[in-house]
């Protein structure tokens, strides 16, 4: 497979950082909520963004064609 360009890698890094920020924000909002319905919504949003990070890592591993032990685990 052809390698990703430096620009593509930077875009993926930005995307992963944005997803990680979304996780942190949703976790914070969940803690501050008093409504059980909103707490549930934020928990679901946390899981969604964590899944996105996992999907990006999976694609990067598949694109590389070999398992990478230096990539962080998915929570």
Short mmCIF file of N, CA, C and O in Angstrom, two decimals:
data_model
loop_
_atom_site.label_atom_id
_atom_site.label_comp_id
_atom_site.label_asym_id
_atom_site.label_seq_id
_atom_site.Cartn_x
_atom_site.Cartn_y
_atom_site.Cartn_z
N UNK A 1 0.83 -1.19 0.00
CA UNK A 1 0.00 0.00 0.00
C UNK A 1 0.87 1.25 0.00
O UNK A 1 1.94 1.26 0.57
N UNK A 2 0.36 2.28 -0.59
CA UNK A 2 1.13 3.52 -0.60
C UNK A 2 1.03 4.22 0.75
O UNK A 2 0.04 4.10 1.47
N UNK A 3 2.08 4.91 1.12
CA UNK A 3 2.13 5.57 2.42
C UNK A 3 1.31 6.86 2.41
O UNK A 3 1.10 7.47 1.37
N UNK A 4 0.87 7.23 3.60
CA UNK A 4 0.17 8.50 3.76
C UNK A 4 1.18 9.64 3.68
O UNK A 4 2.32 9.50 4.11
N UNK A 5 0.74 10.76 3.15
CA UNK A 5 1.61 11.93 3.09
C UNK A 5 1.67 12.58 4.47
O UNK A 5 0.85 12.31 5.34
N UNK A 6 2.63 13.44 4.65
CA UNK A 6 2.76 14.17 5.90
C UNK A 6 1.50 15.00 6.18
O UNK A 6 1.03 15.06 7.31
N UNK A 7 0.95 15.60 5.16
CA UNK A 7 -0.26 16.40 5.30
C UNK A 7 -1.44 15.52 5.75
O UNK A 7 -2.21 15.91 6.64
N UNK A 8 -1.58 14.34 5.15
CA UNK A 8 -2.66 13.43 5.55
C UNK A 8 -2.50 13.00 7.01
O UNK A 8 -3.48 12.94 7.76
N UNK A 9 -1.28 12.71 7.41
CA UNK A 9 -1.02 12.33 8.80
C UNK A 9 -1.36 13.47 9.76
O UNK A 9 -1.92 13.25 10.83
N UNK A 10 -1.04 14.70 9.36
CA UNK A 10 -1.37 15.85 10.20
C UNK A 10 -2.88 16.03 10.34
O UNK A 10 -3.39 16.35 11.42
N UNK A 11 -3.60 15.80 9.24
CA UNK A 11 -5.06 15.90 9.28
C UNK A 11 -5.64 14.82 10.21
O UNK A 11 -6.56 15.10 10.98
N UNK A 12 -5.10 13.62 10.13
CA UNK A 12 -5.58 12.55 11.00
C UNK A 12 -5.27 12.85 12.47
O UNK A 12 -6.09 12.59 13.35
N UNK A 13 -4.11 13.42 12.71
CA UNK A 13 -3.76 13.80 14.08
C UNK A 13 -4.74 14.86 14.60
O UNK A 13 -5.22 14.77 15.73
N UNK A 14 -5.04 15.85 13.77
CA UNK A 14 -6.02 16.88 14.16
C UNK A 14 -7.38 16.26 14.45
O UNK A 14 -8.05 16.64 15.42
N UNK A 15 -7.79 15.33 13.61
CA UNK A 15 -9.08 14.67 13.79
C UNK A 15 -9.11 13.89 15.11
O UNK A 15 -10.08 13.97 15.87
N UNK A 16 -8.06 13.16 15.40
CA UNK A 16 -8.00 12.40 16.64
C UNK A 16 -7.98 13.32 17.86
O UNK A 16 -8.62 13.03 18.88
N UNK A 17 -7.29 14.43 17.76
CA UNK A 17 -7.26 15.40 18.86
C UNK A 17 -8.64 16.02 19.07
O UNK A 17 -9.07 16.22 20.21
N UNK A 18 -9.35 16.28 17.98
CA UNK A 18 -10.71 16.83 18.10
C UNK A 18 -11.65 15.81 18.75
O UNK A 18 -12.49 16.18 19.59
N UNK A 19 -11.53 14.56 18.39
CA UNK A 19 -12.36 13.51 18.99
C UNK A 19 -12.03 13.36 20.48
O UNK A 19 -12.93 13.21 21.31
N UNK A 20 -10.75 13.41 20.82
CA UNK A 20 -10.34 13.31 22.23
C UNK A 20 -10.88 14.49 23.04
O UNK A 20 -11.32 14.33 24.18
N UNK A 21 -10.87 15.68 22.45
CA UNK A 21 -11.41 16.86 23.11
C UNK A 21 -12.92 16.70 23.32
O UNK A 21 -13.46 17.03 24.38
N UNK A 22 -13.60 16.17 22.32
CA UNK A 22 -15.05 15.95 22.44
C UNK A 22 -15.35 14.97 23.58
O UNK A 22 -16.31 15.16 24.34
N UNK A 23 -14.52 13.94 23.73
CA UNK A 23 -14.70 12.99 24.83
C UNK A 23 -14.56 13.71 26.16
O UNK A 23 -15.41 13.57 27.06
N UNK A 24 -13.50 14.49 26.31
CA UNK A 24 -13.27 15.20 27.58
C UNK A 24 -14.42 16.16 27.90
O UNK A 24 -14.88 16.25 29.04
N UNK A 25 -14.89 16.88 26.89
CA UNK A 25 -15.98 17.83 27.11
C UNK A 25 -17.27 17.11 27.52
O UNK A 25 -17.95 17.53 28.45
N UNK A 26 -17.59 16.05 26.82
CA UNK A 26 -18.82 15.32 27.13
C UNK A 26 -18.75 14.70 28.53
O UNK A 26 -19.75 14.68 29.26
N UNK A 27 -17.57 14.22 28.92
CA UNK A 27 -17.41 13.69 30.28
C UNK A 27 -17.62 14.79 31.31
O UNK A 27 -18.28 14.59 32.34
N UNK A 28 -17.08 15.96 31.05
CA UNK A 28 -17.25 17.09 31.96
C UNK A 28 -18.71 17.51 32.05
O UNK A 28 -19.25 17.72 33.14
N UNK A 29 -19.37 17.62 30.90
CA UNK A 29 -20.77 18.03 30.88
C UNK A 29 -21.65 17.01 31.61
O UNK A 29 -22.59 17.37 32.30
N UNK A 30 -21.33 15.73 31.43
CA UNK A 30 -22.10 14.70 32.11
C UNK A 30 -22.01 14.87 33.63
O UNK A 30 -23.00 14.76 34.34
N UNK A 31 -20.82 15.16 34.13
CA UNK A 31 -20.62 15.33 35.58
C UNK A 31 -21.39 16.54 36.11
O UNK A 31 -21.85 16.53 37.25
N UNK A 32 -21.53 17.56 35.28
CA UNK A 32 -22.19 18.79 35.73
C UNK A 32 -23.71 18.74 35.59
O UNK A 32 -24.41 19.56 36.16
N UNK A 33 -24.22 17.78 34.82
CA UNK A 33 -25.65 17.68 34.56
C UNK A 33 -26.40 17.17 35.78
O UNK A 33 -25.92 16.33 36.51
N UNK A 34 -27.60 17.67 35.92
CA UNK A 34 -28.50 17.16 36.95
C UNK A 34 -29.57 16.25 36.33
O UNK A 34 -30.12 15.39 37.01
N UNK A 35 -29.83 16.41 35.07
CA UNK A 35 -30.84 15.62 34.37
C UNK A 35 -30.27 14.25 33.98
O UNK A 35 -29.24 14.14 33.33
N UNK A 36 -30.99 13.19 34.40
CA UNK A 36 -30.56 11.83 34.04
C UNK A 36 -30.60 11.61 32.53
O UNK A 36 -29.77 10.90 31.97
N UNK A 37 -31.58 12.24 31.87
CA UNK A 37 -31.68 12.10 30.41
C UNK A 37 -30.46 12.71 29.72
O UNK A 37 -29.89 12.11 28.81
N UNK A 38 -30.04 13.89 30.16
CA UNK A 38 -28.85 14.51 29.56
C UNK A 38 -27.58 13.75 29.92
O UNK A 38 -26.69 13.61 29.09
N UNK A 39 -27.50 13.23 31.15
CA UNK A 39 -26.34 12.43 31.54
C UNK A 39 -26.20 11.23 30.60
O UNK A 39 -25.10 10.92 30.14
N UNK A 40 -27.31 10.59 30.32
CA UNK A 40 -27.30 9.45 29.42
C UNK A 40 -26.86 9.86 28.01
O UNK A 40 -26.08 9.16 27.36
N UNK A 41 -27.36 11.00 27.57
CA UNK A 41 -26.99 11.50 26.24
C UNK A 41 -25.49 11.75 26.16
O UNK A 41 -24.84 11.38 25.19
N UNK A 42 -24.92 12.37 27.19
CA UNK A 42 -23.48 12.64 27.20
C UNK A 42 -22.66 11.35 27.28
O UNK A 42 -21.61 11.25 26.66
N UNK A 43 -23.14 10.35 28.04
CA UNK A 43 -22.44 9.06 28.09
C UNK A 43 -22.41 8.42 26.71
O UNK A 43 -21.39 7.87 26.28
N UNK A 44 -23.55 8.50 26.01
CA UNK A 44 -23.61 7.97 24.64
C UNK A 44 -22.65 8.72 23.72
O UNK A 44 -21.99 8.12 22.86
N UNK A 45 -22.57 10.03 23.89
CA UNK A 45 -21.68 10.84 23.06
C UNK A 45 -20.22 10.49 23.33
O UNK A 45 -19.40 10.43 22.40
N UNK A 46 -19.88 10.26 24.59
CA UNK A 46 -18.51 9.84 24.94
C UNK A 46 -18.18 8.55 24.19
O UNK A 46 -17.11 8.43 23.57
N UNK A 47 -19.09 7.58 24.25
CA UNK A 47 -18.85 6.30 23.58
C UNK A 47 -18.69 6.48 22.07
O UNK A 47 -17.82 5.87 21.45
N UNK A 48 -19.52 7.32 21.49
CA UNK A 48 -19.45 7.59 20.06
C UNK A 48 -18.08 8.14 19.66
O UNK A 48 -17.45 7.65 18.71
N UNK A 49 -17.60 9.13 20.41
CA UNK A 49 -16.31 9.73 20.07
C UNK A 49 -15.15 8.77 20.34
O UNK A 49 -14.17 8.75 19.59
N UNK A 50 -15.25 7.96 21.38
CA UNK A 50 -14.23 6.94 21.62
C UNK A 50 -14.21 5.92 20.49
O UNK A 50 -13.14 5.47 20.07
N UNK A 51 -15.39 5.57 20.00
CA UNK A 51 -15.47 4.65 18.86
C UNK A 51 -14.82 5.25 17.62
O UNK A 51 -14.15 4.54 16.86
N UNK A 52 -15.01 6.55 17.41
CA UNK A 52 -14.38 7.21 16.27
C UNK A 52 -12.86 7.12 16.35
O UNK A 52 -12.20 6.82 15.35
N UNK A 53 -12.31 7.35 17.52
CA UNK A 53 -10.85 7.24 17.71
C UNK A 53 -10.41 5.82 17.38
O UNK A 53 -9.43 5.60 16.67
N UNK A 54 -11.15 4.85 17.87
CA UNK A 54 -10.82 3.45 17.60
C UNK A 54 -10.87 3.12 16.12
O UNK A 54 -10.01 2.39 15.61
N UNK A 55 -11.86 3.65 15.43
CA UNK A 55 -11.98 3.40 13.99
C UNK A 55 -10.83 4.03 13.22
O UNK A 55 -10.30 3.43 12.27
N UNK A 56 -10.42 5.22 13.62
CA UNK A 56 -9.28 5.87 12.97
C UNK A 56 -8.02 5.03 13.18
O UNK A 56 -7.26 4.79 12.24
N UNK A 57 -7.79 4.58 14.42
CA UNK A 57 -6.61 3.76 14.71
C UNK A 57 -6.64 2.46 13.93
O UNK A 57 -5.61 2.03 13.40
N UNK A 58 -7.81 1.85 13.83
CA UNK A 58 -7.94 0.61 13.06
C UNK A 58 -7.58 0.84 11.60
O UNK A 58 -6.84 0.05 10.99
N UNK A 59 -8.08 1.93 11.03
CA UNK A 59 -7.77 2.24 9.63
C UNK A 59 -6.28 2.49 9.44
O UNK A 59 -5.69 2.06 8.45
N UNK A 60 -5.66 3.19 10.38
CA UNK A 60 -4.23 3.45 10.28
C UNK A 60 -3.44 2.14 10.35
O UNK A 60 -2.49 1.94 9.59
N UNK A 61 -3.84 1.25 11.25
CA UNK A 61 -3.16 -0.04 11.36
C UNK A 61 -3.34 -0.86 10.08
O UNK A 61 -2.39 -1.48 9.60
N UNK A 62 -4.56 -0.85 9.53
CA UNK A 62 -4.81 -1.60 8.30
C UNK A 62 -4.07 -1.00 7.12
O UNK A 62 -3.58 -1.72 6.25
N UNK A 63 -4.00 0.31 7.07
CA UNK A 63 -3.31 0.99 5.97
C UNK A 63 -1.83 0.66 5.98
O UNK A 63 -1.22 0.47 4.94
N UNK A 64 -1.27 0.57 7.17
CA UNK A 64 0.15 0.29 7.32
C UNK A 64 0.47 -1.14 6.94
O UNK A 64 1.59 -1.44 6.54
N UNK A 65 -0.51 -2.03 7.10
CA UNK A 65 -0.30 -3.41 6.72
C UNK A 65 0.37 -4.26 7.78
O UNK A 65 0.70 -5.41 7.54
N UNK A 66 0.62 -3.72 8.95
CA UNK A 66 1.22 -4.49 10.03
C UNK A 66 0.70 -3.96 11.36
O UNK A 66 0.27 -2.82 11.45
N UNK A 67 0.75 -4.80 12.35
CA UNK A 67 0.31 -4.38 13.69
C UNK A 67 1.31 -3.41 14.26
O UNK A 67 2.52 -3.56 14.11
N UNK A 68 0.81 -2.41 14.92
CA UNK A 68 1.66 -1.39 15.53
C UNK A 68 1.48 -1.45 17.02
O UNK A 68 0.38 -1.28 17.51
N UNK A 69 2.52 -1.69 17.74
CA UNK A 69 2.45 -1.73 19.19
C UNK A 69 2.65 -0.35 19.79
O UNK A 69 2.36 -0.15 20.96
N UNK A 70 3.13 0.61 19.00
CA UNK A 70 3.40 1.93 19.53
C UNK A 70 2.19 2.86 19.49
O UNK A 70 2.24 3.95 20.02
N UNK A 71 1.07 2.41 18.89
CA UNK A 71 -0.14 3.22 18.87
C UNK A 71 -0.87 3.03 20.18
O UNK A 71 -0.91 1.93 20.73
N UNK A 72 -1.49 4.09 20.71
CA UNK A 72 -2.16 3.98 22.01
C UNK A 72 -3.39 3.08 21.92
O UNK A 72 -4.04 3.00 20.88
N UNK A 73 -3.71 2.37 23.02
CA UNK A 73 -4.90 1.52 23.02
C UNK A 73 -6.16 2.37 23.03
O UNK A 73 -6.15 3.52 23.45
N UNK A 74 -7.24 1.79 22.56
CA UNK A 74 -8.53 2.45 22.54
C UNK A 74 -9.20 2.20 23.87
O UNK A 74 -9.25 1.07 24.35
N UNK A 75 -9.75 3.23 24.49
CA UNK A 75 -10.42 3.09 25.80
C UNK A 75 -11.77 2.46 25.62
O UNK A 75 -12.52 2.75 24.81
#
